[in-house]
Amino acid sequence: MKKTILFVMALMSVVSAVAQTDEPRNEIGISYGVGVSLIGDGIGNSIGAGIFDSVLGRKWTNDKQFGTLAIEYFRHLDNPKVAFGAILTYAQYSNDLESNNQKVGERTRKYITAMPAFKYMYVNKPSFGLYSKLGLGLMFMNLKEKDTQSGSKSESKNKLYLGYQVSLLGLEAGSQHVRAFVEAGFGEQGIVLAGLKYRF
């Protein structure tokens, strides 16, 4: 009798473990976003541009924005609505320095951000999900400037900023393992971003 009970308990444990692994716990995704915040750097650039305009008669023009590429990984806990992970982003911006409508320099800024992140799923169905996401970490910026008018050589500077992403609403749809997703929010991944993810 005891052996039978032990066998039944062991069988139930195996069935329970198999049932738990039916739902994918891990997900890795890649996305592209637009409307990146870069608040700290943006304020500095605005002040710098104002000085150029008012004092030196020069200004930054011809802005080019690459947007943001991001890779993210999340691991869902025993409560499948809760997930923790990390986000890695890359963004690049460049513009020209003009004086009297002539190009006299250029500037390129590259940003790499690494953020631990948290996700909460409001809806978590086999082919559909609705969620919010929060990330907070460090953003590394490399700034390269060249001013041909003053005859100075190219300069390169590195700075660290606080990086973050707040996706107020995310929507994902597809199969149990492969899904497309879109998010709306603000931060280093963008105001609007879209991508693909693989769940396993």
Short mmCIF file of C-alpha atoms in Angstrom, two decimals:
data_model
loop_
_atom_site.label_atom_id
_atom_site.label_comp_id
_atom_site.label_asym_id
_atom_site.label_seq_id
_atom_site.Cartn_x
_atom_site.Cartn_y
_atom_site.Cartn_z
CA MET A 1 0.00 0.00 0.00
CA LYS A 2 2.80 2.39 0.93
CA LYS A 3 4.60 1.64 -2.34
CA THR A 4 1.43 2.40 -4.27
CA ILE A 5 0.99 5.74 -2.49
CA LEU A 6 4.64 6.65 -3.09
CA PHE A 7 4.32 5.69 -6.78
CA VAL A 8 1.18 7.83 -7.18
CA MET A 9 2.87 10.78 -5.46
CA ALA A 10 5.95 10.46 -7.68
CA LEU A 11 3.75 10.25 -10.78
CA MET A 12 1.84 13.36 -9.73
CA SER A 13 5.12 15.22 -9.22
CA VAL A 14 6.31 14.31 -12.72
CA VAL A 15 2.98 15.33 -14.27
CA SER A 16 3.06 18.60 -12.34
CA ALA A 17 6.63 19.33 -13.50
CA VAL A 18 5.72 18.60 -17.12
CA ALA A 19 2.64 20.81 -16.86
CA GLN A 20 4.77 23.67 -15.51
CA THR A 21 7.19 23.46 -18.44
CA ASP A 22 4.39 23.63 -21.03
CA GLU A 23 4.32 27.43 -20.70
CA PRO A 24 7.55 29.08 -21.97
CA ARG A 25 9.45 30.74 -19.13
CA ASN A 26 12.15 32.52 -21.16
CA GLU A 27 11.91 35.08 -23.93
CA ILE A 28 14.47 36.91 -26.02
CA GLY A 29 13.52 39.77 -28.33
CA ILE A 30 14.93 42.35 -30.72
CA SER A 31 13.29 45.70 -31.42
CA TYR A 32 13.66 49.04 -33.20
CA GLY A 33 12.36 52.25 -31.62
CA VAL A 34 11.95 55.93 -32.48
CA GLY A 35 11.58 59.03 -30.33
CA VAL A 36 14.34 58.18 -27.85
CA SER A 37 14.47 60.49 -24.81
CA LEU A 38 18.19 61.05 -24.02
CA ILE A 39 16.96 63.79 -21.69
CA GLY A 40 20.24 64.60 -19.94
CA ASP A 41 22.22 64.85 -23.14
CA GLY A 42 19.43 66.68 -24.95
CA ILE A 43 19.39 69.50 -22.37
CA GLY A 44 23.15 69.95 -22.69
CA ASN A 45 22.96 70.06 -26.46
CA SER A 46 20.16 72.63 -26.39
CA ILE A 47 22.18 74.91 -24.12
CA GLY A 48 25.27 74.42 -26.32
CA ALA A 49 23.30 75.22 -29.46
CA GLY A 50 21.99 78.40 -27.85
CA ILE A 51 25.52 79.55 -27.05
CA PHE A 52 26.65 78.89 -30.62
CA ASP A 53 23.70 80.85 -32.05
CA SER A 54 23.90 83.88 -29.78
CA VAL A 55 27.64 84.30 -29.21
CA LEU A 56 29.46 82.75 -32.15
CA GLY A 57 26.80 82.91 -34.82
CA ARG A 58 27.09 79.15 -35.34
CA LYS A 59 24.53 76.38 -34.96
CA TRP A 60 24.02 72.64 -35.21
CA THR A 61 21.94 71.59 -38.22
CA ASN A 62 21.10 68.62 -40.42
CA ASP A 63 20.17 66.26 -37.59
CA LYS A 64 20.35 62.56 -38.47
CA GLN A 65 18.84 59.99 -36.15
CA PHE A 66 19.46 56.28 -36.42
CA GLY A 67 16.85 55.40 -33.79
CA THR A 68 17.39 52.60 -31.28
CA LEU A 69 18.13 48.92 -31.72
CA ALA A 70 17.53 46.83 -28.60
CA ILE A 71 17.97 43.26 -27.42
CA GLU A 72 16.11 42.09 -24.34
CA TYR A 73 15.78 38.95 -22.26
CA PHE A 74 13.13 38.09 -19.66
CA ARG A 75 12.59 35.13 -17.36
CA HIS A 76 9.04 34.52 -16.08
CA LEU A 77 8.69 33.41 -12.47
CA ASP A 78 6.38 30.76 -11.03
CA ASN A 79 3.76 33.47 -11.33
CA PRO A 80 3.87 33.73 -15.16
CA LYS A 81 2.59 37.31 -15.06
CA VAL A 82 5.82 38.52 -13.45
CA ALA A 83 9.16 38.55 -15.32
CA PHE A 84 12.63 39.95 -14.66
CA GLY A 85 15.40 40.45 -17.19
CA ALA A 86 17.69 42.94 -18.91
CA ILE A 87 17.67 45.31 -21.89
CA LEU A 88 20.65 46.39 -24.03
CA THR A 89 20.19 49.29 -26.47
CA TYR A 90 22.23 51.10 -29.14
CA ALA A 91 21.44 54.52 -30.64
CA GLN A 92 23.32 56.97 -32.85
CA TYR A 93 22.78 60.63 -33.70
CA SER A 94 24.80 63.06 -35.83
CA ASN A 95 24.57 66.66 -37.03
CA ASP A 96 26.61 69.38 -38.72
CA LEU A 97 28.02 72.61 -37.36
CA GLU A 98 27.26 75.60 -39.62
CA SER A 99 28.52 79.18 -39.72
CA ASN A 100 27.08 81.64 -42.26
CA ASN A 101 25.35 78.73 -43.98
CA GLN A 102 28.66 76.89 -44.43
CA LYS A 103 29.51 73.57 -42.85
CA VAL A 104 32.44 74.05 -40.48
CA GLY A 105 32.22 70.92 -38.35
CA GLU A 106 30.30 67.81 -37.41
CA ARG A 107 29.32 65.82 -34.37
CA THR A 108 28.42 62.15 -33.81
CA ARG A 109 26.97 60.71 -30.61
CA LYS A 110 26.70 56.97 -29.91
CA TYR A 111 24.76 55.58 -26.97
CA ILE A 112 24.86 52.15 -25.36
CA THR A 113 22.45 51.50 -22.47
CA ALA A 114 22.27 48.47 -20.17
CA MET A 115 19.25 48.14 -17.88
CA PRO A 116 17.89 45.51 -15.50
CA ALA A 117 14.17 45.34 -16.26
CA PHE A 118 10.80 44.23 -14.89
CA LYS A 119 7.68 43.21 -16.81
CA TYR A 120 4.13 42.62 -15.64
CA MET A 121 1.68 40.74 -17.87
CA TYR A 122 -1.94 41.87 -17.57
CA VAL A 123 -2.94 39.20 -20.08
CA ASN A 124 -0.79 36.11 -20.79
CA LYS A 125 -2.50 33.81 -23.28
CA PRO A 126 -0.84 31.16 -25.53
CA SER A 127 -0.98 33.50 -28.54
CA PHE A 128 -1.58 36.95 -27.05
CA GLY A 129 -0.18 39.16 -24.29
CA LEU A 130 -0.72 42.61 -22.80
CA TYR A 131 1.89 44.10 -20.45
CA SER A 132 3.83 47.01 -18.98
CA LYS A 133 7.63 47.18 -18.70
CA LEU A 134 10.14 49.16 -16.63
CA GLY A 135 13.92 49.34 -17.04
CA LEU A 136 16.53 51.39 -15.16
CA GLY A 137 20.30 51.37 -15.64
CA LEU A 138 23.30 53.21 -17.11
CA MET A 139 23.72 54.85 -20.50
CA PHE A 140 27.24 55.24 -21.95
CA MET A 141 27.73 58.03 -24.52
CA ASN A 142 30.66 58.53 -26.88
CA LEU A 143 30.80 62.02 -28.40
CA LYS A 144 33.04 62.87 -31.37
CA GLU A 145 33.29 66.48 -32.58
CA LYS A 146 35.25 68.09 -35.40
CA ASP A 147 35.49 71.86 -35.88
CA THR A 148 37.29 72.69 -39.13
CA GLN A 149 36.80 76.45 -38.79
CA SER A 150 38.89 76.77 -35.64
CA GLY A 151 41.50 74.38 -36.99
CA SER A 152 41.17 72.11 -33.96
CA LYS A 153 41.55 68.38 -34.25
CA SER A 154 38.73 65.91 -33.66
CA GLU A 155 37.78 65.44 -30.02
CA SER A 156 36.30 62.38 -28.39
CA LYS A 157 34.54 62.38 -25.02
CA ASN A 158 32.81 59.69 -22.98
CA LYS A 159 30.04 60.28 -20.46
CA LEU A 160 27.67 58.25 -18.29
CA TYR A 161 23.98 59.05 -17.80
CA LEU A 162 21.02 57.44 -16.10
CA GLY A 163 19.18 55.30 -18.66
CA TYR A 164 15.61 54.10 -18.40
CA GLN A 165 12.62 52.73 -20.28
CA VAL A 166 8.97 52.95 -19.23
CA SER A 167 6.69 51.10 -21.63
CA LEU A 168 3.21 51.95 -20.42
CA LEU A 169 1.50 49.50 -22.74
CA GLY A 170 2.89 46.58 -24.71
CA LEU A 171 1.02 44.23 -27.02
CA GLU A 172 2.36 40.91 -28.34
CA ALA A 173 0.68 38.40 -30.63
CA GLY A 174 1.57 35.30 -32.59
CA SER A 175 2.21 31.68 -31.64
CA GLN A 176 3.19 30.32 -28.26
CA HIS A 177 6.86 30.58 -29.18
CA VAL A 178 7.22 33.34 -31.80
CA ARG A 179 5.49 36.69 -31.41
CA ALA A 180 5.55 40.19 -32.84
CA PHE A 181 5.24 43.03 -30.33
CA VAL A 182 4.71 46.79 -30.16
CA GLU A 183 5.12 49.12 -27.19
CA ALA A 184 4.27 52.72 -26.36
CA GLY A 185 6.04 54.67 -23.63
CA PHE A 186 9.21 56.73 -23.20
CA GLY A 187 12.90 56.14 -22.59
CA GLU A 188 15.99 54.80 -24.31
CA GLN A 189 14.11 52.20 -26.41
CA GLY A 190 11.82 54.91 -27.78
CA ILE A 191 8.35 56.36 -27.55
CA VAL A 192 7.16 53.74 -30.03
CA LEU A 193 9.00 50.49 -30.68
CA ALA A 194 8.29 47.23 -32.48
CA GLY A 195 10.02 43.89 -32.80
CA LEU A 196 9.99 40.11 -32.65
CA LYS A 197 10.51 37.76 -29.72
CA TYR A 198 11.14 34.08 -29.25
CA ARG A 199 9.73 32.32 -26.18
CA PHE A 200 11.20 29.06 -24.93
#
